[in-house]
Amino acid sequence: MKNKELQEKRMKDYFIQAAKGMLKGEGLKSLSVRSIADQAGYSFATMYNYFKDVNELVFHCVNDFQEECKVFTTDQAKKSPRGISKVKTLVLAYVNYFVEYPGIFELFYLERVANFGNKQTIINVISTSLDSICEDEWNYCISKKLVKAESVDLIKAQLRFTVLGMLLLYMNRRVPSSYAEFISQAEVQVDALLAPLRD
Amino acid sequence: MKNKELQEKRMKDYFIQAAKGMLKGEGLKSLSVRSIADQAGYSFATMYNYFKDVNELVFHCVNDFQEECKVFTTDQAKKSPRGISKVKTLVLAYVNYFVEYPGIFELFYLERVANFGNKQTIINVISTSLDSICEDEWNYCISKKLVKAESVDLIKAQLRFTVLGMLLLYMNRRVPSSYAEFISQAEVQVDALLAPLRD
DNA sequence: TAATTATATTAACAATGTTCATTATATTTG
DNA sequence: CAAATATAATGAACATTGTTAATATAATTA
């Protein structure tokens, strides 16, 4: 029965990998239970032997993407000098990740979530997504007394909501209308929030 | 041919009113081309004689709701003393409007928009939705020298994105998990942005 | 090998948006 | 008023969607 678990995990992974590929490529619109199964090399009905429904399948991708996003952002920020300016780089890299993969933005923030198993765990990953990416650097800032420990929670929340709001308007309503304007706006907004911390 | 236009406008309105009712009630999920037509008293096929597709119909509701939202917010803020504190009340009332009518939030910010006629006009209404509600009060603040004219654009944008981010996380991911927490958080965030203006 | 269990697949449903040919209804003309 | 014509409303039909139930196939066990 250890084999059974292993095989089941493998099967689930076939579907998850297929879904991940399509999410990164064509996005959520191209994603149907039949297309996922095709990509995985099984019938669409087989999916239901391993997942309660298509929501449960799709949301299993969240953890992988969050990890990938962390790699993406820390890589883009690795040359940045530590401290507040590295936080800024991380946040802007976070924005860029979702601009590059709109399907993942939809998955994280837009897709309606029906009730499924460990919903709360995944929602937690999503809602603390940006925070956990900046976590280490904020701790560094606190330890170097670049920022007061008691003000970090507020600024984290401010960054989280601002980034989300900007992304939502750009992704869903194409406002502003060009990527250049959008990135410029993002810089202004992040700077406005981080400036008071730079003495 | 003036009659023709009038009649066509009336017909369109039957469908729009039906869609509006369902959006305010059950929300977007309950809204299908067949259910709208039922409510309007016509066959679903009749709708296609007046609208290119269901998207065009649904997005015609935006203007009406924006107007309704303006009435709602100014009413909730009418007892508030003029100035920055009235801006705060307006913004929090804006938040409450969408919490009360989640279907309208979906319509404004979440619903995928296919290409249709005067798309740009409607997107403009949406993206300046909060700004236009606070416009008068900001002008008052500038005229009374409560805030520098050149800093208003930044603070408007900050409020816009913050409000949107908070709403998105609360509406779509139920974070925070209770309305009380959410409103408390909203107050904190709005205060954090408006505090520097209060001398 | 035979019987049993587990797994994969096909068939079928209900609901969706959309198109089109066909009715029903006005409107105009003789 | 009657007949011809334009206009508007509709039902049938299609392709897709997610999902379930019944069936076929593979694996395991006795």
PDB file of N, CA and C (backbone and C1' of nucleotides) in Angstrom, chain B residues 11 43-46 49-50, chain D residues 7-13:
ATOM      1  N   MET B  11     -36.323  48.287 -26.147  1.00  0.00           N
ATOM      2  CA  MET B  11     -36.073  46.841 -26.129  1.00  0.00           C
ATOM      3  C   MET B  11     -34.761  46.528 -25.410  1.00  0.00           C
ATOM      4  N   SER B  43     -37.673  35.637 -25.804  1.00  0.00           N
ATOM      5  CA  SER B  43     -36.855  34.461 -26.032  1.00  0.00           C
ATOM      6  C   SER B  43     -35.380  34.854 -25.996  1.00  0.00           C
ATOM      7  N   PHE B  44     -34.537  33.878 -25.697  1.00  0.00           N
ATOM      8  CA  PHE B  44     -33.092  34.167 -25.624  1.00  0.00           C
ATOM      9  C   PHE B  44     -32.559  34.624 -26.973  1.00  0.00           C
ATOM     10  N   ALA B  45     -33.191  34.136 -28.037  1.00  0.00           N
ATOM     11  CA  ALA B  45     -32.701  34.491 -29.374  1.00  0.00           C
ATOM     12  C   ALA B  45     -32.973  35.956 -29.698  1.00  0.00           C
ATOM     13  N   THR B  46     -34.004  36.492 -29.082  1.00  0.00           N
ATOM     14  CA  THR B  46     -34.356  37.889 -29.345  1.00  0.00           C
ATOM     15  C   THR B  46     -33.230  38.835 -28.918  1.00  0.00           C
ATOM     16  N   ASN B  49     -30.858  40.060 -31.485  1.00  0.00           N
ATOM     17  CA  ASN B  49     -31.285  41.082 -32.427  1.00  0.00           C
ATOM     18  C   ASN B  49     -30.926  42.482 -31.939  1.00  0.00           C
ATOM     19  N   TYR B  50     -30.553  42.587 -30.653  1.00  0.00           N
ATOM     20  CA  TYR B  50     -30.298  43.914 -30.084  1.00  0.00           C
ATOM     21  C   TYR B  50     -28.887  44.065 -29.512  1.00  0.00           C
TER      22      TYR B  50
ATOM     23  P    DT D   7     -37.122  46.841 -43.205  1.00  0.00           P
ATOM     24  O5'  DT D   7     -37.585  46.330 -41.772  1.00  0.00           O
ATOM     25  C5'  DT D   7     -38.872  46.685 -41.267  1.00  0.00           C
ATOM     26  C4'  DT D   7     -39.212  45.819 -40.072  1.00  0.00           C
ATOM     27  C3'  DT D   7     -38.011  45.451 -39.190  1.00  0.00           C
ATOM     28  O3'  DT D   7     -38.283  45.917 -37.888  1.00  0.00           O
ATOM     29  C1'  DT D   7     -39.368  43.557 -39.641  1.00  0.00           C
ATOM     30  P    DA D   8     -37.172  45.859 -36.746  1.00  0.00           P
ATOM     31  O5'  DA D   8     -37.862  44.846 -35.739  1.00  0.00           O
ATOM     32  C5'  DA D   8     -39.267  44.734 -35.734  1.00  0.00           C
ATOM     33  C4'  DA D   8     -39.710  43.461 -35.029  1.00  0.00           C
ATOM     34  C3'  DA D   8     -38.779  42.993 -33.919  1.00  0.00           C
ATOM     35  O3'  DA D   8     -39.590  42.597 -32.847  1.00  0.00           O
ATOM     36  C1'  DA D   8     -39.045  41.250 -35.472  1.00  0.00           C
ATOM     37  P    DA D   9     -38.915  42.220 -31.425  1.00  0.00           P
ATOM     38  O5'  DA D   9     -39.276  40.679 -31.342  1.00  0.00           O
ATOM     39  C5'  DA D   9     -40.641  40.296 -31.395  1.00  0.00           C
ATOM     40  C4'  DA D   9     -40.749  38.782 -31.443  1.00  0.00           C
ATOM     41  C3'  DA D   9     -39.986  38.051 -30.342  1.00  0.00           C
ATOM     42  O3'  DA D   9     -40.872  37.149 -29.696  1.00  0.00           O
ATOM     43  C1'  DA D   9     -39.411  37.174 -32.478  1.00  0.00           C
ATOM     44  P    DT D  10     -40.309  36.221 -28.493  1.00  0.00           P
ATOM     45  O5'  DT D  10     -40.010  34.862 -29.254  1.00  0.00           O
ATOM     46  C5'  DT D  10     -41.021  34.321 -30.103  1.00  0.00           C
ATOM     47  C4'  DT D  10     -40.505  33.092 -30.813  1.00  0.00           C
ATOM     48  C3'  DT D  10     -39.744  32.113 -29.908  1.00  0.00           C
ATOM     49  O3'  DT D  10     -40.443  30.888 -29.901  1.00  0.00           O
ATOM     50  C1'  DT D  10     -38.627  32.445 -31.985  1.00  0.00           C
ATOM     51  P    DG D  11     -40.295  29.895 -28.662  1.00  0.00           P
ATOM     52  O5'  DG D  11     -39.958  28.538 -29.421  1.00  0.00           O
ATOM     53  C5'  DG D  11     -40.587  28.295 -30.689  1.00  0.00           C
ATOM     54  C4'  DG D  11     -39.771  27.280 -31.471  1.00  0.00           C
ATOM     55  C3'  DG D  11     -39.169  26.167 -30.628  1.00  0.00           C
ATOM     56  O3'  DG D  11     -39.244  24.952 -31.375  1.00  0.00           O
ATOM     57  C1'  DG D  11     -37.432  27.363 -31.701  1.00  0.00           C
ATOM     58  P    DA D  12     -38.660  23.586 -30.801  1.00  0.00           P
ATOM     59  O5'  DA D  12     -37.535  23.220 -31.869  1.00  0.00           O
ATOM     60  C5'  DA D  12     -37.772  23.473 -33.267  1.00  0.00           C
ATOM     61  C4'  DA D  12     -36.501  23.209 -34.062  1.00  0.00           C
ATOM     62  C3'  DA D  12     -35.691  22.013 -33.564  1.00  0.00           C
ATOM     63  O3'  DA D  12     -35.145  21.329 -34.686  1.00  0.00           O
ATOM     64  C1'  DA D  12     -34.377  23.976 -33.430  1.00  0.00           C
ATOM     65  P    DA D  13     -34.231  20.017 -34.505  1.00  0.00           P
ATOM     66  O5'  DA D  13     -32.747  20.587 -34.569  1.00  0.00           O
ATOM     67  C5'  DA D  13     -32.375  21.433 -35.644  1.00  0.00           C
ATOM     68  C4'  DA D  13     -30.931  21.869 -35.471  1.00  0.00           C
ATOM     69  C3'  DA D  13     -30.017  20.782 -34.881  1.00  0.00           C
ATOM     70  O3'  DA D  13     -28.851  20.676 -35.684  1.00  0.00           O
ATOM     71  C1'  DA D  13     -29.800  22.803 -33.668  1.00  0.00           C
TER      72       DA D  13
END
